[in-house]
PDB file of C-alpha atoms in Angstrom:
ATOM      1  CA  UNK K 298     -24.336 -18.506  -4.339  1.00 35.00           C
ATOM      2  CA  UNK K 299     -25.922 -15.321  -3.366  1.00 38.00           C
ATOM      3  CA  UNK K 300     -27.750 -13.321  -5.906  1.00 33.00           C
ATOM      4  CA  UNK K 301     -28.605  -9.575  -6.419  1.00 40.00           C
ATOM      5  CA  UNK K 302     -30.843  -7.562  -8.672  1.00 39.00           C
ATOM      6  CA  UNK K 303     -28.725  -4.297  -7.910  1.00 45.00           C
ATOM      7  CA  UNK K 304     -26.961  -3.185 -11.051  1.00 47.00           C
ATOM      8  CA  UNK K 305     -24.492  -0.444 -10.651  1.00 53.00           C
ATOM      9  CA  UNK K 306     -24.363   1.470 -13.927  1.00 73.00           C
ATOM     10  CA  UNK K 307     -21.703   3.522 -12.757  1.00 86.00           C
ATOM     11  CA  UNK K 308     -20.298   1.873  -9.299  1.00 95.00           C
ATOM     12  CA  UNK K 309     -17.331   3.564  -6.830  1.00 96.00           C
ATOM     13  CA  UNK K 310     -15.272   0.392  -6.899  1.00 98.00           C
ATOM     14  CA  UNK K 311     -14.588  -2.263  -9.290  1.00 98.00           C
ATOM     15  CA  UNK K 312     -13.961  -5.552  -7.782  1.00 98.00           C
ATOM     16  CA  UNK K 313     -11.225  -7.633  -9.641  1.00 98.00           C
ATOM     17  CA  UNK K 314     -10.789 -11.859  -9.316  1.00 97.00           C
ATOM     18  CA  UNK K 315      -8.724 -13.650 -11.035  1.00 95.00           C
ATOM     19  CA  UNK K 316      -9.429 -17.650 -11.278  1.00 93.00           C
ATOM     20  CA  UNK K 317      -7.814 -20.474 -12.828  1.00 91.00           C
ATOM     21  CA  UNK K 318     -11.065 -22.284 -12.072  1.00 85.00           C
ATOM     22  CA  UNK K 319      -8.955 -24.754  -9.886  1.00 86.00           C
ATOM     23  CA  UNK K 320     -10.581 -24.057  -6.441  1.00 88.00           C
ATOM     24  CA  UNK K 321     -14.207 -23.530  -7.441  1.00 89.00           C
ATOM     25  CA  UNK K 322     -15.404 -24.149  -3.703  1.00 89.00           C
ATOM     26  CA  UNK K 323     -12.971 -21.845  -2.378  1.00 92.00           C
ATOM     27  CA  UNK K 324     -14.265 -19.235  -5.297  1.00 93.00           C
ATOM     28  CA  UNK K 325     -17.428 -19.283  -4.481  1.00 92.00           C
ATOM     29  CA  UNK K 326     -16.832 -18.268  -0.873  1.00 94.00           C
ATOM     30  CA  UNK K 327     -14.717 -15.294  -1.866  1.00 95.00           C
ATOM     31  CA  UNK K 328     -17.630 -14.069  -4.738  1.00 94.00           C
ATOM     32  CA  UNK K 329     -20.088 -14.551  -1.516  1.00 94.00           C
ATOM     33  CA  UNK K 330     -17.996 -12.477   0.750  1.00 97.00           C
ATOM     34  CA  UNK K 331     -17.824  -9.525  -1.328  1.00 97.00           C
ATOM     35  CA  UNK K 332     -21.743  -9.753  -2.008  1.00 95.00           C
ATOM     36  CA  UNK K 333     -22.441  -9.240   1.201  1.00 96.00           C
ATOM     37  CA  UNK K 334     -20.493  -6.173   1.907  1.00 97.00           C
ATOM     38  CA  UNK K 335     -22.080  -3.054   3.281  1.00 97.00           C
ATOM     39  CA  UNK K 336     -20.882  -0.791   1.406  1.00 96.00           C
ATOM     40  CA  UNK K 337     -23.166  -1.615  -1.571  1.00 95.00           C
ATOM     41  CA  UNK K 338     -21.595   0.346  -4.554  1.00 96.00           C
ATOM     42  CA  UNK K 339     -19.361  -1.910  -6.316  1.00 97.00           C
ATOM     43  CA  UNK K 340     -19.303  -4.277  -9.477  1.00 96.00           C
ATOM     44  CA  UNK K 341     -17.461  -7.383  -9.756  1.00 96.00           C
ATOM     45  CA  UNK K 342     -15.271  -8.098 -12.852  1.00 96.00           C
ATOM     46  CA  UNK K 343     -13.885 -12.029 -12.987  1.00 95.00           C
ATOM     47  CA  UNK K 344     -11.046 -12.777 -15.250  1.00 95.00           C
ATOM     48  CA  UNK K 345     -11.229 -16.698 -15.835  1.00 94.00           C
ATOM     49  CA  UNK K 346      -7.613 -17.079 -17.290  1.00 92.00           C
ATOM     50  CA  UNK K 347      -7.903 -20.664 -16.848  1.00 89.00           C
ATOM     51  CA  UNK K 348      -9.785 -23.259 -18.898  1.00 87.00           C
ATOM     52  CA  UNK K 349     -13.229 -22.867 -19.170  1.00 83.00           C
ATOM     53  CA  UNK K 350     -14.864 -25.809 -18.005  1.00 83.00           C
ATOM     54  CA  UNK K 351     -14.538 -25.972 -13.939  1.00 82.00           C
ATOM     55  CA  UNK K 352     -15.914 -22.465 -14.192  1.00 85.00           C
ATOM     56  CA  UNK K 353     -18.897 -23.538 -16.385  1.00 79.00           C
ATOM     57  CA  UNK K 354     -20.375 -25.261 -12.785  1.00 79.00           C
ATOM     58  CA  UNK K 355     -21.273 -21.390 -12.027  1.00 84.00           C
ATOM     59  CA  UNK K 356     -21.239 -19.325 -14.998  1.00 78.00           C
ATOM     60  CA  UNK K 357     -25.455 -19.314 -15.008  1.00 76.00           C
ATOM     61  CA  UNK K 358     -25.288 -17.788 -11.510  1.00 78.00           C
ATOM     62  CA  UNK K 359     -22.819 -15.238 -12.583  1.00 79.00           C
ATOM     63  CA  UNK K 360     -24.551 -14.071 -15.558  1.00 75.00           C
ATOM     64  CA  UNK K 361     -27.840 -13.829 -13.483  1.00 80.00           C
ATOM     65  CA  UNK K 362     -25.713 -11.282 -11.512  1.00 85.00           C
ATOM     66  CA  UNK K 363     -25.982  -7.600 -12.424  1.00 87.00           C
ATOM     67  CA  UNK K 364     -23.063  -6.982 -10.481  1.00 90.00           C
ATOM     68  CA  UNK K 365     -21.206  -9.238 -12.125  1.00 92.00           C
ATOM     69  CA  UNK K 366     -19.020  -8.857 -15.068  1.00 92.00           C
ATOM     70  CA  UNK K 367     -17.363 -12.904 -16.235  1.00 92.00           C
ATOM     71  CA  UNK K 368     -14.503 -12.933 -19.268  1.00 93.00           C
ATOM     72  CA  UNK K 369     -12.384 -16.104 -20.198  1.00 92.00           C
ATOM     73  CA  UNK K 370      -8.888 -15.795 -21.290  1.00 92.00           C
ATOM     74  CA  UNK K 371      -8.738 -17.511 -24.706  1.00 89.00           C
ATOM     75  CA  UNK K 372      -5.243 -18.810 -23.220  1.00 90.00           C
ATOM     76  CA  UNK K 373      -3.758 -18.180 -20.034  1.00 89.00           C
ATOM     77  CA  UNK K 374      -1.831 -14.910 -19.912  1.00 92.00           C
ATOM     78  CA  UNK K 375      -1.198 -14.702 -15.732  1.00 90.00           C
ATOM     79  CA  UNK K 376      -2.399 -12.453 -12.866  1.00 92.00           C
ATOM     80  CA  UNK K 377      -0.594  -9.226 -13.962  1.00 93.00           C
ATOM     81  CA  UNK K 378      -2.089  -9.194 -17.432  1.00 94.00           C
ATOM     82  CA  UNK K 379      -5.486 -10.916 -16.516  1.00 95.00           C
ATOM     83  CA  UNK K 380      -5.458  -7.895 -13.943  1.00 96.00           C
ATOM     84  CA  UNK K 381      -4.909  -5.746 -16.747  1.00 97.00           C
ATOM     85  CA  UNK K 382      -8.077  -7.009 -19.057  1.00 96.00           C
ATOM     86  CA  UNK K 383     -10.121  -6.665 -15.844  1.00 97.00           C
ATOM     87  CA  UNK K 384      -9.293  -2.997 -15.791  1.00 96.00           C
ATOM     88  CA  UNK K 385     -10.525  -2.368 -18.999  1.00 95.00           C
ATOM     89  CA  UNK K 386     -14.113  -3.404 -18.631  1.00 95.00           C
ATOM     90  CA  UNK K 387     -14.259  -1.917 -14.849  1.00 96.00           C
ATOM     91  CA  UNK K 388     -16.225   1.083 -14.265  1.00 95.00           C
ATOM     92  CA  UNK K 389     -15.135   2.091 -11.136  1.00 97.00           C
ATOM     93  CA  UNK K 390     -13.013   4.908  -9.649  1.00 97.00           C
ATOM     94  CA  UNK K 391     -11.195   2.516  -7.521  1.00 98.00           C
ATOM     95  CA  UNK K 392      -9.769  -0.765  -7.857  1.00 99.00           C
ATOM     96  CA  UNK K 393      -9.883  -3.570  -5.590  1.00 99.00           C
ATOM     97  CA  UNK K 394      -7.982  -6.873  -6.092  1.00 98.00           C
ATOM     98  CA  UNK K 395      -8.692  -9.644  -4.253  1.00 97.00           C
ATOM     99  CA  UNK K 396      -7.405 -13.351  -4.545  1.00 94.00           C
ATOM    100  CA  UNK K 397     -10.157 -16.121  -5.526  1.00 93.00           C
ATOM    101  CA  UNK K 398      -9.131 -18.125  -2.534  1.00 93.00           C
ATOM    102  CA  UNK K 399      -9.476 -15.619   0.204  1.00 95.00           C
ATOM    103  CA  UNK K 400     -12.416 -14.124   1.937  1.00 96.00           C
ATOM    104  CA  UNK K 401     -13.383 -10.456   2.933  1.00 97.00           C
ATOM    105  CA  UNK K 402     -14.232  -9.167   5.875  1.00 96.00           C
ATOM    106  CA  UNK K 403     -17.889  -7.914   5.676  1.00 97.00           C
ATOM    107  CA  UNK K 404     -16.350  -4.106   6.474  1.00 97.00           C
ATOM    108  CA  UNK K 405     -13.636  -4.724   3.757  1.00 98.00           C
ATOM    109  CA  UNK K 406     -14.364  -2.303   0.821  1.00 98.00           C
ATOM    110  CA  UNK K 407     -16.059   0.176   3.535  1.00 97.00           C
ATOM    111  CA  UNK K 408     -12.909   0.802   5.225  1.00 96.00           C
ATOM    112  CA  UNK K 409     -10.522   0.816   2.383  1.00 97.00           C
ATOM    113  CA  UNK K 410     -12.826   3.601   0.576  1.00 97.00           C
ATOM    114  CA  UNK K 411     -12.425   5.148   4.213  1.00 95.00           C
ATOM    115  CA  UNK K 412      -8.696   6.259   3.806  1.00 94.00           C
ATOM    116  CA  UNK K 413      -9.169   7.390   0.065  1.00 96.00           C
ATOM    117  CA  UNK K 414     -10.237  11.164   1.886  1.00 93.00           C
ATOM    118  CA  UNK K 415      -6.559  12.371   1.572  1.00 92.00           C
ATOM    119  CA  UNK K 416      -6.634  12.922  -1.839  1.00 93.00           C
ATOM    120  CA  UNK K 417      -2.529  12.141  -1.938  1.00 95.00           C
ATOM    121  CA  UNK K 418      -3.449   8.590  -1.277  1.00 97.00           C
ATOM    122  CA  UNK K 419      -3.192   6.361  -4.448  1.00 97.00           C
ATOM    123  CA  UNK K 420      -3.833   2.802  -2.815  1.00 98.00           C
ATOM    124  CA  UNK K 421      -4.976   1.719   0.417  1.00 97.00           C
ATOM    125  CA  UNK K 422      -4.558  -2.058   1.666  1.00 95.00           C
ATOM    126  CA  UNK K 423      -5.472  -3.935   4.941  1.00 93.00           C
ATOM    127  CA  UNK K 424      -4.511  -6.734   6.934  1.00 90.00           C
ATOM    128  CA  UNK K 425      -4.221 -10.646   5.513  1.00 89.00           C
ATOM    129  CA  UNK K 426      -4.480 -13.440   7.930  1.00 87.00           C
ATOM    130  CA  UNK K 427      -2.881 -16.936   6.196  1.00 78.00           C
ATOM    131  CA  UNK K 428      -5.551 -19.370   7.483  1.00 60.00           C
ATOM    132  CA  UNK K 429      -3.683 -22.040   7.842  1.00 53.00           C
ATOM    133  CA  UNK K 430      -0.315 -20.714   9.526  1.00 50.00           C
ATOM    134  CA  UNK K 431      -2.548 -17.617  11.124  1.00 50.00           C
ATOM    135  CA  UNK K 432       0.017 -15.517  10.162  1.00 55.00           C
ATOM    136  CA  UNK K 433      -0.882 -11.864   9.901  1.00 54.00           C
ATOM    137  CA  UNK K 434       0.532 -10.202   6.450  1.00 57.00           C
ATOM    138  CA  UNK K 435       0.883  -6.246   6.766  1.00 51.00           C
ATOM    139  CA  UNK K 436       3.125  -5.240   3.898  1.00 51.00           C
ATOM    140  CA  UNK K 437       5.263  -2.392   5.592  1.00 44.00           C
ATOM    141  CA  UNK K 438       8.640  -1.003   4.956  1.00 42.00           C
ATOM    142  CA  UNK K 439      11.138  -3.452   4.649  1.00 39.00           C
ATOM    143  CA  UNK K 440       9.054  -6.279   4.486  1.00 44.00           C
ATOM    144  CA  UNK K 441      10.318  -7.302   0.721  1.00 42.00           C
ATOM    145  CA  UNK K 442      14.205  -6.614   1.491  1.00 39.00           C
ATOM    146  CA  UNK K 443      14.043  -8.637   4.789  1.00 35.00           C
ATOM    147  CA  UNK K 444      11.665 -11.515   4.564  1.00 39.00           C
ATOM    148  CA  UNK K 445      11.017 -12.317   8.495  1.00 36.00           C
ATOM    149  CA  UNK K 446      10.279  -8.483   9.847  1.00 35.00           C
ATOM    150  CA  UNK K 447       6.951  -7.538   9.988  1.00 44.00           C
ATOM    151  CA  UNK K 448       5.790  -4.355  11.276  1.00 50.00           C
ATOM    152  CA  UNK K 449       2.236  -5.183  13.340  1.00 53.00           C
ATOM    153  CA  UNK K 450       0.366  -2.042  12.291  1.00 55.00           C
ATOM    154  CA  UNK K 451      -2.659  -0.764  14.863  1.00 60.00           C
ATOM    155  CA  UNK K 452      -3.569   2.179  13.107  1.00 64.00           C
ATOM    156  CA  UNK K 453      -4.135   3.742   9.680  1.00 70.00           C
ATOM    157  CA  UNK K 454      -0.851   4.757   8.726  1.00 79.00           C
ATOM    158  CA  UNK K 455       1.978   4.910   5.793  1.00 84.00           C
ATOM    159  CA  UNK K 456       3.264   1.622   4.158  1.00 86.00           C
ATOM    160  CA  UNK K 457       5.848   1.046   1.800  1.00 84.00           C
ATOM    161  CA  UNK K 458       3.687  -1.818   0.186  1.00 85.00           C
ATOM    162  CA  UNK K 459       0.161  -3.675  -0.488  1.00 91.00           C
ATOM    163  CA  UNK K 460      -0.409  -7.109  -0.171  1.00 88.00           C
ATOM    164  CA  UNK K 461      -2.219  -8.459  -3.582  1.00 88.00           C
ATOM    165  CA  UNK K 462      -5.006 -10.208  -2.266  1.00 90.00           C
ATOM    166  CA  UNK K 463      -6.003  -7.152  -0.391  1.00 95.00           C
ATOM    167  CA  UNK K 464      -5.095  -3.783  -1.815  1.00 96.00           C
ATOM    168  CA  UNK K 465      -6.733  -1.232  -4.413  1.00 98.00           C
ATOM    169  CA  UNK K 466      -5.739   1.892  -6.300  1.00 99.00           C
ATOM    170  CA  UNK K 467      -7.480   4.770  -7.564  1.00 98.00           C
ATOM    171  CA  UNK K 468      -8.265   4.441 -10.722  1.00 98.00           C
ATOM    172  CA  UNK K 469      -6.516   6.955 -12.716  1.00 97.00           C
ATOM    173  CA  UNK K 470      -3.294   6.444 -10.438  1.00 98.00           C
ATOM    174  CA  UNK K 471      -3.412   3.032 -11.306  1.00 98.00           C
ATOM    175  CA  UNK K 472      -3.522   4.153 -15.135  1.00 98.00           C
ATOM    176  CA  UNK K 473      -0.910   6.776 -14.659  1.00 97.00           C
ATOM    177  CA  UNK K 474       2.153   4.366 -13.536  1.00 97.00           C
ATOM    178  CA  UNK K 475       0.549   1.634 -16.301  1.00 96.00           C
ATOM    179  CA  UNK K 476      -1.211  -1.126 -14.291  1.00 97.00           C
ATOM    180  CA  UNK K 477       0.796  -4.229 -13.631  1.00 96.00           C
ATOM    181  CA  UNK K 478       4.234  -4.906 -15.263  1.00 94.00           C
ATOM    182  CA  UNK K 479       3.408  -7.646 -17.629  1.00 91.00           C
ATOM    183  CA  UNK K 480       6.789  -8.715 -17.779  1.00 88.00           C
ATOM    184  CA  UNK K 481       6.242 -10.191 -14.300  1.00 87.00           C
ATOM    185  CA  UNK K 482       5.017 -12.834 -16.389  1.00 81.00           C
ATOM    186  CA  UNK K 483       2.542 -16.065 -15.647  1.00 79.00           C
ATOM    187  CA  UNK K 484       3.130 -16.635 -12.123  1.00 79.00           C
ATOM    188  CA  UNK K 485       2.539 -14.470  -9.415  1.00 74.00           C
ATOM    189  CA  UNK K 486       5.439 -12.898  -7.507  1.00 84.00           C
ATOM    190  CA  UNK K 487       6.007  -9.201  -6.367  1.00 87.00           C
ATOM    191  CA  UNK K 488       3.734  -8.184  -8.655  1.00 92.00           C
ATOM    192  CA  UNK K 489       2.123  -6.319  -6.019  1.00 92.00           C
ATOM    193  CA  UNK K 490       5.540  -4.931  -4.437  1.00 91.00           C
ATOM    194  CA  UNK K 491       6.402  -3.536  -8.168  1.00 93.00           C
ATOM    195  CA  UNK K 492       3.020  -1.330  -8.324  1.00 96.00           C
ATOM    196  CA  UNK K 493       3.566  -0.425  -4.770  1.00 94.00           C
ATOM    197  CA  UNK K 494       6.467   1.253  -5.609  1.00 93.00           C
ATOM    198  CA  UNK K 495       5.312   2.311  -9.170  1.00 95.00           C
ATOM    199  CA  UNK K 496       2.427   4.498  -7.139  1.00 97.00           C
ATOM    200  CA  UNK K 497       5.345   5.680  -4.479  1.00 94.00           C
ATOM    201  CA  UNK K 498       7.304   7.222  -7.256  1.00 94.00           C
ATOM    202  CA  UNK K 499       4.622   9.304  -8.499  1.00 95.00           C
ATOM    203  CA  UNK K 500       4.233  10.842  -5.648  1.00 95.00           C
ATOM    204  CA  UNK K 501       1.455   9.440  -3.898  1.00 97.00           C
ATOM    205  CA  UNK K 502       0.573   7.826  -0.645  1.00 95.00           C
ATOM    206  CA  UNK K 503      -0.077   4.219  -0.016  1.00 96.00           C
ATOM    207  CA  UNK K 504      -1.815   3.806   3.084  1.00 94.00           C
ATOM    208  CA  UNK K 505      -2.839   0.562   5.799  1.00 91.00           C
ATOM    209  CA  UNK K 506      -6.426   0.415   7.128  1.00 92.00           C
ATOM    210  CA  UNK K 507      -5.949  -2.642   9.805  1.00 90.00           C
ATOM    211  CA  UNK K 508      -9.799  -2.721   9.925  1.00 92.00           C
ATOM    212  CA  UNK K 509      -9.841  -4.151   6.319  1.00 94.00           C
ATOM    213  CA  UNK K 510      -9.647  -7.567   7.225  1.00 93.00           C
ATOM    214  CA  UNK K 511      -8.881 -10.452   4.411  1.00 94.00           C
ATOM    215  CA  UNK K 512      -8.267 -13.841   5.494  1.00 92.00           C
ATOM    216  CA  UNK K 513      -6.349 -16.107   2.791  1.00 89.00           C
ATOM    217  CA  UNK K 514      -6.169 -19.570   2.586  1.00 85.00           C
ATOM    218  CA  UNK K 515      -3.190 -19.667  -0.125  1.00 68.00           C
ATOM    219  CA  UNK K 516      -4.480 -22.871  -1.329  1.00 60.00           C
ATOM    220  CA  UNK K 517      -1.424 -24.665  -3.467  1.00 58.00           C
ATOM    221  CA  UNK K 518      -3.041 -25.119  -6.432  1.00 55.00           C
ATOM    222  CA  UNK K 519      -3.611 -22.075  -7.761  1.00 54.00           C
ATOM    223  CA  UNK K 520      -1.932 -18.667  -9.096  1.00 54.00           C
ATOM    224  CA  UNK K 521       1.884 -19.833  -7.884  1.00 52.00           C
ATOM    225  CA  UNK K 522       2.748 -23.202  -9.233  1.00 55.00           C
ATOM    226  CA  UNK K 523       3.791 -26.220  -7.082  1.00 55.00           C
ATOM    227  CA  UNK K 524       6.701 -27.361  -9.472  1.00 69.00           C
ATOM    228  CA  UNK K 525      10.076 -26.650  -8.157  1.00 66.00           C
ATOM    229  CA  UNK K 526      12.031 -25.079 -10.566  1.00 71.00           C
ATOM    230  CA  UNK K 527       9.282 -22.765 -12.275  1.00 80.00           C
ATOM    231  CA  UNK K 528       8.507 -21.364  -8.784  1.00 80.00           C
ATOM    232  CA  UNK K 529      12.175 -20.472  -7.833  1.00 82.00           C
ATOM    233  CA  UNK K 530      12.731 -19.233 -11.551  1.00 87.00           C
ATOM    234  CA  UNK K 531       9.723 -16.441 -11.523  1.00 87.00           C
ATOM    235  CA  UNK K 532      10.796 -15.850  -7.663  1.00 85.00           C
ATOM    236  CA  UNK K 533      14.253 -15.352  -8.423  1.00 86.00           C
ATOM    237  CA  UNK K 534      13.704 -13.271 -11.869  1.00 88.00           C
ATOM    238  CA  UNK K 535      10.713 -11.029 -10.224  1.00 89.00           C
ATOM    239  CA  UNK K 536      12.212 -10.268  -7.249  1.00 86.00           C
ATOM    240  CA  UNK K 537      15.719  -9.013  -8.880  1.00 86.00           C
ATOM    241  CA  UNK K 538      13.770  -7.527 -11.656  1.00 89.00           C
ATOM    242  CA  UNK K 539      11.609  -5.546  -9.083  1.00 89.00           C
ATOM    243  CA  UNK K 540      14.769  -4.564  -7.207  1.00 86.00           C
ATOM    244  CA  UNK K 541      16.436  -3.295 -10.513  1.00 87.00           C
ATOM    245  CA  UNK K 542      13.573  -1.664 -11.656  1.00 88.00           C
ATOM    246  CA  UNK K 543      13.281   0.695  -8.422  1.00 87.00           C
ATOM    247  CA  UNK K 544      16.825   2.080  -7.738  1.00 79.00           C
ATOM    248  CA  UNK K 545      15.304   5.143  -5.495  1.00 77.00           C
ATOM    249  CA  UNK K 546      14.241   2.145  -2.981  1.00 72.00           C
ATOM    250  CA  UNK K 547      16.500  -0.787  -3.446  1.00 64.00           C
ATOM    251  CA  UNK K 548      19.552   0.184  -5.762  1.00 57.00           C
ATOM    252  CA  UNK K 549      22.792  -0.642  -3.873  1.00 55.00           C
ATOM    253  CA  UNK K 550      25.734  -3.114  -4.255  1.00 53.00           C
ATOM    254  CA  UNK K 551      24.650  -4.776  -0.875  1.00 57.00           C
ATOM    255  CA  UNK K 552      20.824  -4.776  -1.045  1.00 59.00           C
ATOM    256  CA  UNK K 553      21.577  -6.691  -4.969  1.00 58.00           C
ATOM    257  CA  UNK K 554      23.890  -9.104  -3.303  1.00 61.00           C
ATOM    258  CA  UNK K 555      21.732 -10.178  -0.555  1.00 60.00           C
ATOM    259  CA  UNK K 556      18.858 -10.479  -2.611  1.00 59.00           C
ATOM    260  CA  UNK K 557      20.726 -13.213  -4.930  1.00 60.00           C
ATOM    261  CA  UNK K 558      22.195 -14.612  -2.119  1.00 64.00           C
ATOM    262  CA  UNK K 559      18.889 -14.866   0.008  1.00 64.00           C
ATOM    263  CA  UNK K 560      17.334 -16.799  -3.000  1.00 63.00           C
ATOM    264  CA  UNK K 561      19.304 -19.644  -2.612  1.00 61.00           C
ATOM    265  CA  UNK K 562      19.372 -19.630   1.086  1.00 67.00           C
ATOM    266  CA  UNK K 563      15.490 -19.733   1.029  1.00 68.00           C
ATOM    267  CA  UNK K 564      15.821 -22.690  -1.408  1.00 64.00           C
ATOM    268  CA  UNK K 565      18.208 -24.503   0.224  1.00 64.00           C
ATOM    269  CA  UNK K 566      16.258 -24.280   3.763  1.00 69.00           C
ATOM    270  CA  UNK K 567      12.959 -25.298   1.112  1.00 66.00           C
ATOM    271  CA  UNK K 568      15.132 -28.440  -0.064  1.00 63.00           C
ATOM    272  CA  UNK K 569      15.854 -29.469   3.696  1.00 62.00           C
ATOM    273  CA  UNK K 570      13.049 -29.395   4.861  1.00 64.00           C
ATOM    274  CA  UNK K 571      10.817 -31.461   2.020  1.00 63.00           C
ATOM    275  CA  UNK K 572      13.963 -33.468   1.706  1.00 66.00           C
ATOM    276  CA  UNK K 573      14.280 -32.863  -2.078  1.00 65.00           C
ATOM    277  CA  UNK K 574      16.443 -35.552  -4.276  1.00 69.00           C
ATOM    278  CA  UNK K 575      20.028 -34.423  -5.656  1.00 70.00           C
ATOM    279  CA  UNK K 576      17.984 -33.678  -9.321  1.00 69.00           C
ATOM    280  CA  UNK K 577      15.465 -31.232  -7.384  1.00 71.00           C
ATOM    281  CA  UNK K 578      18.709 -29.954  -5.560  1.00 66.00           C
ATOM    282  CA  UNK K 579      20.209 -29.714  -9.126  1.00 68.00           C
ATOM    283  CA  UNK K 580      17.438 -28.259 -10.900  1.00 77.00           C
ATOM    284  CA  UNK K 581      16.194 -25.702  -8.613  1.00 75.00           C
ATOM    285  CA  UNK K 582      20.168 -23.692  -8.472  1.00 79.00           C
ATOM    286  CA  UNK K 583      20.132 -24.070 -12.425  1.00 83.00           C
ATOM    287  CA  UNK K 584      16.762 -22.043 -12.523  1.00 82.00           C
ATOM    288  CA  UNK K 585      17.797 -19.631 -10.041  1.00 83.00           C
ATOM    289  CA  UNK K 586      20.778 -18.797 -11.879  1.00 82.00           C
ATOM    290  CA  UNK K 587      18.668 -18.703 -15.164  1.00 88.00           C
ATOM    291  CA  UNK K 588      16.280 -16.166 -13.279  1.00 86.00           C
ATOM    292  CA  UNK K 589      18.666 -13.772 -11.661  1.00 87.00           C
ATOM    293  CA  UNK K 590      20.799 -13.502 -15.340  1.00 88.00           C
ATOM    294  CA  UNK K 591      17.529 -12.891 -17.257  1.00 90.00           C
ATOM    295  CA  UNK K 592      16.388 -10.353 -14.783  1.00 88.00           C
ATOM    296  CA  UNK K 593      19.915  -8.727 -14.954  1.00 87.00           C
ATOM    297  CA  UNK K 594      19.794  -9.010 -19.097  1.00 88.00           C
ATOM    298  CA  UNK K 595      16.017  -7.161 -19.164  1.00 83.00           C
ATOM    299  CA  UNK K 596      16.700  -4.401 -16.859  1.00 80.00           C
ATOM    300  CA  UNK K 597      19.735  -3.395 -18.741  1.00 81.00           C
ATOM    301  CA  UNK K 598      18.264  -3.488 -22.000  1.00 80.00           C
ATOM    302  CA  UNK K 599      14.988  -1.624 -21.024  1.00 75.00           C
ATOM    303  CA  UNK K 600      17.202   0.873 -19.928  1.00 70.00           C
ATOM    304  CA  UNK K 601      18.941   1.653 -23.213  1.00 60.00           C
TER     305      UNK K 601
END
C-alpha cells in the first residue's frame, strides 16, 4: 500500500469506491492506482457496504492516509445508495467513481478534470478496457438500446452515456438531478445509464476523454451477483425501469418491446451456452417476468 502525508482540506475531486471487501487484492491495486496520479488534488472516500472483516486486513493503512476517508455500511444498502453516503462526506467539486476492481490510468483524473473547461459539461468519462475479454467500453449513443454497437471514440467528444467504473460529475450537477436512483436497488445495473440521462435532461453536456484510461477486470464476485435469477431480475427491472423513466430518450411502443424481448433472448443465449438445467431455465423466465411487471407497476405509480 502506498502512503501519503498530503491532506487536502478542501480537494478538486472526491474519489468514490465502493467495496464489498470480497476482492481485497484487487482493492488494493485500484486504491494504489489512484495514489499515484499526477494530478495531486483529490481525496478518497471508501464506502465498505460489505462486512467488515476482509476490510479490517487494511483499515490501519487507510486511516494512516490523510487522503483517505473509510465508512462501513452497518448493512449492505448497494452501489447506488453506498454512492450516495460517499457524497455526503466528499469535499470535492467533482465526483469521480471508480469500481474497486479496476485500475486507473496514471493520467486518469488529469484528463477528466481536462474537459470540465466548458462549463455546460456536467460529467466527463473515459475509456474501459475489460481485462480479460480486452474489450474496449465507450458508452456512446445507442449503446444501452442496442447491446453489440459500440461507437470507437478518438477524440473528446459528446456521449449519450458514462460507464460507472469510469465517469464523474460536477458536484452540484450531480446534486441537482439527486445522485443515484436508489430504487435501482442492491445490485448494480444501469445505474450509471439512469444518471447519464438524469444530467442530459438538465441540460448539460456529458462528454468522452479517450485519454482517461481505466482498465477493469469485472471480477465475478463482486457488485453484480453470480446467482441466476437475482441477476436477470435487477437486469430486467433496471433496464425497463430506466427506459420508463426517460421517455425524451427511449419512450416508444417498439424501443419497450424490444427491450423485454431482448431480455430473454440474452438469457436464453446465457442458458445455452453454460448449459443451464430445465429449473435454471425455469427460474430465470419467472424472474424476468417478475422484473419487467414490477418495473412497469413503479413507473406508473411514481407517476401519479
Amino acid at each position: 500500500m502506498i502512503a501519503s502525508n498530503y491532506a487536502a482540506k478542501d480537494p478538486d475531486v472526491s474519489v468514490i469506491i465502493v467495496t464489498l471487501g470480497k476482492r481485497i487484492s484487487e482493492f488494493k491495486a485500484c486504491l494504489n492506482s489512484i495514489l499515484r496520479q499526477t494530478y495531486k488534488d483529490f481525496e478518497i472516500i471508501i464506502v465498505n457496504d460489505g462486512p467488515p472483516e476482509p476490510i479490517k486486513t487494511i483499515a490501519h493503512s487507510l486511516n494512516s492516509n490523510d487522503r483517505i476517508v473509510l465508512i462501513h455500511n452497518l448493512t449492505q444498502v448497494g452501489p447506488a445508495v453506498a454512492r450516495n453516503i460517499a457524497t455526503h462526506y466528499a469535499k470535492g467539486k467533482y465526483l469521480a467513481f471508480i469500481d474497486d476492481d479496476s485500475i486507473a490510468d496514471e493520467n486518469w483524473l488529469e484528463t477528466l478534470i481536462q474537459a470540465y473547461e466548458n462549463p455546460r459539461v456536467g460529467g466527463v468519462g473515459g475509456t474501459t478496457i475489460q481485462f480479460y475479454s480486452r474489450r474496449i467500453k465507450q458508452k456512446s449513443k445507442f449503446s444501452l438500446a442496442v447491446d453489440t454497437l459500440y461507437e470507437r471514440i478518438d477524440d473528446v467528444t459528446d456521449t449519450e452515456f458514462l460507464c460507472g467504473t469510469n465517469m464523474s460529475f460536477r458536484r452540484d450537477i450531480f446534486e441537482e438531478v439527486g445522485g443515484f436512483d436508489e430504487y435501482l436497488g442492491k445490485i448494480s445495473f444501469f445505474e450509471d445509464t439512469d444518471i447519464s440521462l438524469s444530467v442530459k435532461e438538465k441540460g448539460y453536456k456529458l462528454m468522452c476523454q479517450p485519454a482517461a484510461i481505466v482498465v477493469h477486470y469485472d471480477i465475478s464476485h463482486g457488485g453484480c451477483t453470480p446467482r441466476v435469477d437475482e441477476h436477470w431480475y435487477w437486469f430486467s427491472r433496471n433496464r425497463l425501469y430506466v427506459v420508463l423513466k426517460h421517455p425524451k430518450f427511449f419512450y416508444s411502443i417498439i424501443t419497450i418491446t424490444y427491450f423485454s424481448v431482448n431480455c430473454f433472448l440474452k438469457f436464453f443465449r446465457r442458458c445455452v451456452a453454460n448449459r443451464h438445467s430445465p429449473k435454471t431455465w425455469f427460474m430465470g423466465i419467472f424472474y424476468i417476468f417478475k422484473g419487467l411487471i414490477e418495473a412497469i407497476i413503479v413507473h406508473f405509480i411514481n407517476k401519479k
